[in-house]
Short mmCIF file of C-alpha atoms and ligand atoms in Angstrom, two decimals:
data_model
loop_
_atom_site.label_atom_id
_atom_site.label_comp_id
_atom_site.label_asym_id
_atom_site.label_seq_id
_atom_site.Cartn_x
_atom_site.Cartn_y
_atom_site.Cartn_z
CA MET K 24 -19.94 25.27 -52.28
CA PRO K 25 -18.71 25.82 -48.69
CA MET K 26 -19.33 29.19 -47.06
CA ARG K 27 -16.35 31.45 -46.96
CA ASN K 28 -15.50 33.25 -43.81
CA ASN K 29 -15.70 36.77 -45.20
CA ALA K 30 -17.85 39.87 -45.43
CA VAL K 31 -18.15 42.58 -48.07
CA LEU K 32 -19.17 46.22 -47.64
CA VAL K 33 -20.94 48.04 -50.49
CA THR K 34 -21.59 51.74 -49.95
CA GLY K 35 -23.90 53.67 -52.24
CA ALA K 36 -25.58 50.31 -52.62
CA SER K 37 -28.53 51.53 -54.67
CA SER K 38 -26.18 52.35 -57.57
CA LYS K 39 -27.12 50.19 -60.51
CA ILE K 40 -23.57 48.88 -60.76
CA ALA K 41 -23.48 48.26 -56.99
CA GLN K 42 -26.68 46.22 -57.22
CA ALA K 43 -25.13 44.06 -59.94
CA VAL K 44 -21.97 43.65 -57.84
CA ILE K 45 -24.05 42.48 -54.86
CA LYS K 46 -25.90 39.92 -57.01
CA LYS K 47 -22.60 38.52 -58.30
CA LEU K 48 -21.07 38.47 -54.81
CA LEU K 49 -23.90 36.27 -53.59
CA LEU K 50 -23.14 33.77 -56.35
CA LEU K 51 -19.55 33.67 -55.08
CA ASN K 52 -20.91 32.59 -51.72
CA VAL K 53 -19.64 35.36 -49.50
CA SER K 54 -20.76 35.00 -45.91
CA LYS K 55 -22.20 38.49 -45.52
CA VAL K 56 -22.82 41.64 -47.55
CA TYR K 57 -23.39 44.97 -45.83
CA ALA K 58 -25.38 47.11 -48.28
CA VAL K 59 -25.32 50.78 -47.27
CA SER K 60 -27.46 53.44 -48.91
CA ARG K 61 -29.27 56.70 -48.22
CA GLY K 62 -32.41 54.65 -48.80
CA PHE K 63 -33.60 51.69 -50.84
CA SER K 64 -36.48 51.66 -53.31
CA ALA K 65 -39.31 49.20 -52.72
CA ALA K 66 -37.95 46.92 -55.44
CA GLU K 67 -34.41 47.05 -54.03
CA ASN K 68 -35.72 46.39 -50.53
CA GLN K 69 -37.69 43.41 -51.72
CA TRP K 70 -34.80 41.50 -53.24
CA LEU K 71 -32.14 42.63 -50.76
CA THR K 72 -34.17 41.60 -47.73
CA SER K 73 -35.09 38.27 -49.33
CA GLU K 74 -31.43 37.23 -49.06
CA GLN K 75 -30.35 36.38 -45.53
CA ARG K 76 -26.70 37.13 -46.13
CA ILE K 77 -27.43 40.79 -46.90
CA GLU K 78 -27.72 43.35 -44.14
CA CYS K 79 -29.22 46.63 -45.39
CA LEU K 80 -28.07 49.71 -43.52
CA VAL K 81 -29.54 53.16 -44.15
CA CYS K 82 -26.97 55.92 -43.78
CA ASP K 83 -27.04 59.65 -44.47
CA TYR K 84 -23.22 59.66 -44.93
CA SER K 85 -22.69 61.99 -42.01
CA GLU K 86 -19.59 61.06 -40.03
CA GLU K 87 -21.82 59.88 -37.20
CA ASP K 88 -23.83 57.53 -39.42
CA ILE K 89 -20.71 56.20 -41.12
CA GLY K 90 -19.26 55.55 -37.66
CA GLU K 91 -22.39 53.54 -36.80
CA VAL K 92 -22.03 51.40 -39.90
CA ILE K 93 -18.39 50.70 -39.00
CA HIS K 94 -19.48 49.82 -35.47
CA THR K 95 -22.02 47.31 -36.87
CA ILE K 96 -19.36 45.70 -39.05
CA ARG K 97 -16.89 45.55 -36.17
CA ALA K 98 -19.50 43.78 -34.05
CA GLY K 99 -20.09 41.21 -36.83
CA SER K 100 -18.52 37.77 -37.11
CA PHE K 101 -16.73 38.00 -40.45
CA PRO K 102 -13.64 39.95 -41.56
CA LEU K 103 -14.13 42.38 -44.45
CA THR K 104 -12.26 41.17 -47.50
CA GLN K 105 -13.79 43.50 -50.11
CA VAL K 106 -15.19 47.02 -50.01
CA TYR K 107 -16.95 48.82 -52.86
CA ILE K 108 -17.42 52.58 -52.50
CA CYS K 109 -19.83 53.41 -55.31
CA HIS K 110 -20.97 57.02 -54.81
CA GLY K 111 -21.16 59.21 -57.88
CA VAL K 112 -23.19 62.26 -58.88
CA LEU K 113 -22.95 63.79 -62.35
CA HIS K 114 -26.41 65.34 -62.52
CA THR K 115 -29.58 65.29 -60.46
CA LYS K 116 -32.13 64.72 -63.21
CA ASN K 117 -34.88 62.37 -61.99
CA GLN K 118 -33.30 62.25 -58.53
CA SER K 119 -35.93 61.09 -56.09
CA LYS K 120 -33.74 60.98 -52.97
CA ASN K 121 -32.89 64.12 -51.07
CA VAL K 122 -31.98 62.73 -47.69
CA ASN K 123 -31.26 65.29 -44.97
CA ASN K 124 -30.43 67.79 -47.64
CA GLN K 125 -33.50 69.88 -48.25
CA SER K 126 -31.39 72.62 -49.81
CA ALA K 127 -30.05 70.37 -52.57
CA ILE K 128 -30.13 72.17 -55.89
CA GLU K 129 -30.21 70.87 -59.42
CA VAL K 130 -26.85 69.70 -60.73
CA ASN K 131 -25.94 69.57 -64.41
CA PRO K 132 -22.44 68.94 -65.75
CA GLU K 133 -20.90 72.25 -66.82
CA LYS K 134 -20.24 72.81 -70.51
CA ARG K 135 -18.21 75.96 -69.98
CA LEU K 136 -16.68 78.03 -67.20
CA GLU K 137 -19.74 80.28 -66.95
CA ASP K 138 -21.81 77.27 -65.88
CA ILE K 139 -19.82 76.80 -62.66
CA ASP K 140 -22.09 77.20 -59.64
CA VAL K 141 -20.45 76.85 -56.24
CA ASP K 142 -23.46 75.27 -54.52
CA ALA K 143 -23.86 72.66 -57.23
CA MET K 144 -20.12 72.02 -57.21
CA MET K 145 -20.13 71.53 -53.45
CA GLN K 146 -22.95 69.04 -53.80
CA VAL K 147 -20.97 67.03 -56.35
CA PHE K 148 -17.80 67.15 -54.26
CA LYS K 149 -19.72 66.09 -51.15
CA ALA K 150 -21.03 62.95 -52.84
CA ASN K 151 -18.05 62.08 -55.05
CA THR K 152 -15.08 63.07 -52.91
CA LEU K 153 -15.94 63.88 -49.29
CA THR K 154 -18.20 60.90 -48.64
CA PRO K 155 -15.61 58.40 -49.97
CA ALA K 156 -12.97 60.27 -47.92
CA LEU K 157 -15.00 59.61 -44.77
CA TRP K 158 -15.24 55.92 -45.62
CA LEU K 159 -11.46 55.79 -46.15
CA LYS K 160 -11.01 57.55 -42.82
CA HIS K 161 -13.17 55.07 -40.89
CA LEU K 162 -12.34 51.83 -42.67
CA PRO K 163 -8.95 50.98 -41.09
CA SER K 164 -10.50 49.56 -37.94
CA VAL K 165 -12.46 46.97 -39.95
CA VAL K 166 -9.98 46.14 -42.72
CA LYS K 167 -6.92 45.77 -40.54
CA HIS K 168 -6.60 42.02 -40.04
CA ASP K 169 -4.56 39.15 -41.40
CA LYS K 170 -6.83 38.53 -44.42
CA PRO K 171 -6.26 40.54 -47.61
CA CYS K 172 -8.87 43.19 -48.32
CA VAL K 173 -9.42 45.05 -51.60
CA VAL K 174 -11.07 48.46 -51.36
CA THR K 175 -12.53 49.58 -54.69
CA VAL K 176 -13.40 53.25 -54.97
CA PHE K 177 -15.51 54.06 -58.02
CA SER K 178 -13.82 56.82 -59.97
CA ALA K 179 -14.10 57.72 -63.67
CA ARG K 180 -11.67 58.10 -66.54
CA VAL K 181 -12.69 61.76 -66.81
CA GLY K 182 -10.99 62.18 -63.42
CA SER K 183 -7.65 61.45 -65.07
CA ILE K 184 -5.76 64.75 -65.30
CA SER K 185 -3.36 63.45 -67.96
CA ASP K 186 -6.20 62.08 -70.12
CA ASN K 187 -8.28 65.28 -70.23
CA GLN K 188 -8.56 66.32 -73.88
CA LEU K 189 -12.23 67.31 -74.06
CA GLY K 190 -12.67 69.65 -71.09
CA GLY K 191 -16.09 70.42 -69.60
CA TRP K 192 -17.79 68.66 -66.67
CA TYR K 193 -15.72 70.74 -64.23
CA SER K 194 -17.30 69.53 -61.01
CA TYR K 195 -17.48 65.85 -61.87
CA ARG K 196 -13.96 65.77 -63.33
CA ALA K 197 -12.42 67.72 -60.47
CA SER K 198 -14.26 65.72 -57.81
CA LYS K 199 -13.03 62.46 -59.31
CA ALA K 200 -9.48 63.80 -59.77
CA ALA K 201 -9.50 64.80 -56.10
CA LEU K 202 -10.91 61.39 -55.24
CA ASN K 203 -8.04 59.74 -57.10
CA MET K 204 -5.54 61.76 -55.07
CA LEU K 205 -7.31 60.69 -51.88
CA VAL K 206 -7.04 57.05 -52.93
CA LYS K 207 -3.37 57.41 -53.78
CA THR K 208 -2.61 59.27 -50.55
CA ALA K 209 -4.65 56.92 -48.37
CA ALA K 210 -2.77 53.95 -49.85
CA VAL K 211 0.48 55.40 -48.49
CA GLU K 212 -1.00 55.52 -45.00
CA TYR K 213 -2.79 52.18 -45.26
CA SER K 214 0.55 50.59 -46.25
CA ARG K 215 1.74 51.47 -42.74
CA ARG K 216 -1.46 50.95 -40.79
CA ALA K 217 -3.31 48.15 -42.60
CA LYS K 218 -0.75 46.30 -44.68
CA ASN K 219 -3.11 43.70 -46.14
CA VAL K 220 -5.25 46.30 -47.88
CA LYS K 221 -5.14 47.14 -51.58
CA LEU K 222 -6.85 50.34 -52.77
CA ILE K 223 -8.01 50.84 -56.34
CA ALA K 224 -9.75 53.66 -58.14
CA PHE K 225 -12.01 52.02 -60.72
CA HIS K 226 -13.38 53.26 -64.04
CA PRO K 227 -16.34 51.09 -65.03
CA GLY K 228 -16.62 52.40 -68.59
CA THR K 229 -19.81 54.02 -69.80
CA THR K 230 -22.51 51.91 -68.21
CA ASP K 231 -26.25 52.01 -68.62
CA THR K 232 -27.31 53.54 -65.30
CA PRO K 233 -29.26 56.64 -64.22
CA LEU K 234 -25.93 58.49 -64.00
CA SER K 235 -25.13 58.09 -67.70
CA LYS K 236 -28.73 58.07 -68.99
CA PRO K 237 -28.86 61.68 -70.29
CA PHE K 238 -25.53 61.26 -72.11
CA GLN K 239 -25.94 57.92 -73.82
CA ALA K 240 -26.91 59.25 -77.26
CA ASN K 241 -23.29 59.90 -78.24
CA VAL K 242 -21.90 56.60 -77.03
CA LYS K 243 -20.49 54.49 -79.86
CA PRO K 244 -22.24 51.17 -80.54
CA GLY K 245 -20.91 48.43 -78.30
CA LYS K 246 -19.42 50.94 -75.86
CA LEU K 247 -22.41 51.20 -73.52
CA PHE K 248 -22.04 48.38 -71.02
CA ASN K 249 -24.68 46.87 -68.84
CA ALA K 250 -24.10 46.80 -65.10
CA GLU K 251 -23.92 43.00 -64.95
CA PHE K 252 -21.00 42.94 -67.40
CA VAL K 253 -19.12 45.62 -65.44
CA ALA K 254 -19.75 43.80 -62.15
CA GLU K 255 -18.38 40.56 -63.62
CA GLN K 256 -15.28 42.35 -64.91
CA LEU K 257 -14.71 44.10 -61.59
CA LEU K 258 -15.04 40.99 -59.45
CA THR K 259 -12.57 39.16 -61.69
CA ILE K 260 -10.13 42.08 -61.44
CA VAL K 261 -10.48 42.24 -57.66
CA ALA K 262 -9.93 38.48 -57.30
CA ASN K 263 -6.62 38.70 -59.15
CA LEU K 264 -5.06 41.84 -57.69
CA PRO K 265 -1.72 41.65 -55.90
CA ILE K 266 -1.89 42.95 -52.31
CA ASP K 267 1.14 45.16 -52.86
CA GLN K 268 0.12 48.28 -50.90
CA GLN K 269 0.14 50.32 -54.11
CA ALA K 270 -2.92 52.27 -55.25
CA GLN K 271 -3.92 51.59 -58.86
CA PHE K 272 -6.31 53.35 -61.23
CA LEU K 273 -7.86 50.59 -63.34
CA ASP K 274 -10.56 50.39 -65.97
CA TRP K 275 -13.14 47.67 -66.60
CA GLN K 276 -10.58 45.65 -68.57
CA GLY K 277 -8.13 45.75 -65.68
CA LYS K 278 -5.95 48.14 -67.70
CA THR K 279 -4.14 51.01 -66.00
CA VAL K 280 -5.62 54.48 -66.44
CA HIS K 281 -3.04 57.24 -66.04
CA TRP K 282 -3.72 59.41 -63.00
N1 LIG O 315 -22.46 54.86 -65.31
C1 LIG O 315 -21.37 55.28 -65.91
O1 LIG O 315 -21.32 55.41 -67.16
C2 LIG O 315 -20.15 55.61 -65.11
C3 LIG O 315 -18.98 55.97 -65.80
C4 LIG O 315 -17.84 56.28 -65.05
C5 LIG O 315 -17.88 56.20 -63.67
N2 LIG O 315 -19.04 55.85 -63.03
C6 LIG O 315 -19.03 55.80 -61.56
O2 LIG O 315 -19.57 54.57 -61.14
C7 LIG O 315 -20.14 54.72 -59.83
C8 LIG O 315 -21.53 54.09 -59.77
O3 LIG O 315 -22.40 54.88 -60.56
P1 LIG O 315 -23.68 54.33 -61.31
O4 LIG O 315 -23.43 54.55 -62.74
O5 LIG O 315 -24.03 52.96 -60.82
O6 LIG O 315 -24.74 55.42 -60.85
P2 LIG O 315 -26.18 55.39 -60.20
O7 LIG O 315 -26.90 54.11 -60.44
O8 LIG O 315 -26.80 56.66 -60.64
O9 LIG O 315 -25.82 55.46 -58.63
C9 LIG O 315 -25.57 56.67 -57.99
C10 LIG O 315 -24.69 56.42 -56.78
O10 LIG O 315 -24.34 57.67 -56.17
C11 LIG O 315 -24.74 57.66 -54.80
N3 LIG O 315 -25.22 59.01 -54.47
C12 LIG O 315 -26.13 59.76 -55.14
N4 LIG O 315 -26.30 60.95 -54.53
C13 LIG O 315 -25.48 60.93 -53.44
C14 LIG O 315 -25.21 61.85 -52.40
N5 LIG O 315 -25.83 63.04 -52.35
N6 LIG O 315 -24.30 61.51 -51.46
C15 LIG O 315 -23.67 60.31 -51.49
N7 LIG O 315 -23.89 59.40 -52.45
C16 LIG O 315 -24.78 59.70 -53.41
C17 LIG O 315 -25.84 56.62 -54.68
O11 LIG O 315 -25.84 56.12 -53.35
P3 LIG O 315 -27.18 55.72 -52.53
O12 LIG O 315 -27.27 54.23 -52.57
O13 LIG O 315 -26.91 56.20 -51.15
O14 LIG O 315 -28.33 56.39 -53.20
C18 LIG O 315 -25.31 55.60 -55.68
O15 LIG O 315 -24.27 54.86 -55.08
C19 LIG O 315 -20.13 56.23 -59.55
O16 LIG O 315 -19.00 56.54 -58.74
C20 LIG O 315 -19.93 56.85 -60.92
O17 LIG O 315 -19.28 58.11 -60.84
C21 LIG O 315 -20.17 55.56 -63.71
#
């Protein structure tokens, strides 16, 4: 298969779904994958660095570090045609990384109003909303070109305001709802400034990853996906999207989720 002249950026690249996306991208013969993370485990490092088309970039998600990643991409040879922004924090159980954030406190999804803790909430918003916002801020200079580019921002159905029947999970829900609004608002501006870009907020479905691990007991049989399945679904969705300058909120089946 001939090499394509394109690059892909994956941020939050140690996410289990992100790792599966990267593996599938390599099978599609992309020219280059920029994998950006706060840090890679030894196992992740081993396979990522064994593949020449992957460039691993460690980033603390400060604006300065994000700017450096963008600079690296701008200096590269290939136009970005896909971006996957994968950050998501629901809890911090078994979290081994605490990069540049020594004051990080334990996060658990709130069951009731009394559980709201401002420091924990800020931590969730920082990862789920503010970090993706910074990527959206800095991306235009590397996605503005004559090739179409799809930017996928990982959201969650629980971030749908109209779909909220169950309540609870205040921080995670609100951070993803705010993220959705950022995606929708950024699409308006990108339609003027980077016309070949399509933005989507993506709900992967409940997927077997560290994020969902403590909550998998109640998942109905057949409804817990593996990351490889979700990655396959997502790449097929991305390949078939119209570049129509409209933000969409889509699930793993490619079906619209109401905002
Ligand atoms: N799994 C599910 O059932 C499910 C359901 C709905 C939506 N989602 C969404 O899918 C996306 C991928 O999640 P996953 O299930 O693959 O989870 P995961 O394997 O637990 O990955 C966690 C992700 O969050 C990032 N992250 C963690 N702490 C962070 C921080 N303090 N600042 C910035 N980024 C931070 C990690 O980036 P680093 O590489 O930098 O560590 C990584 O990308 C998330 O947006 C999640 O909300 C997942």
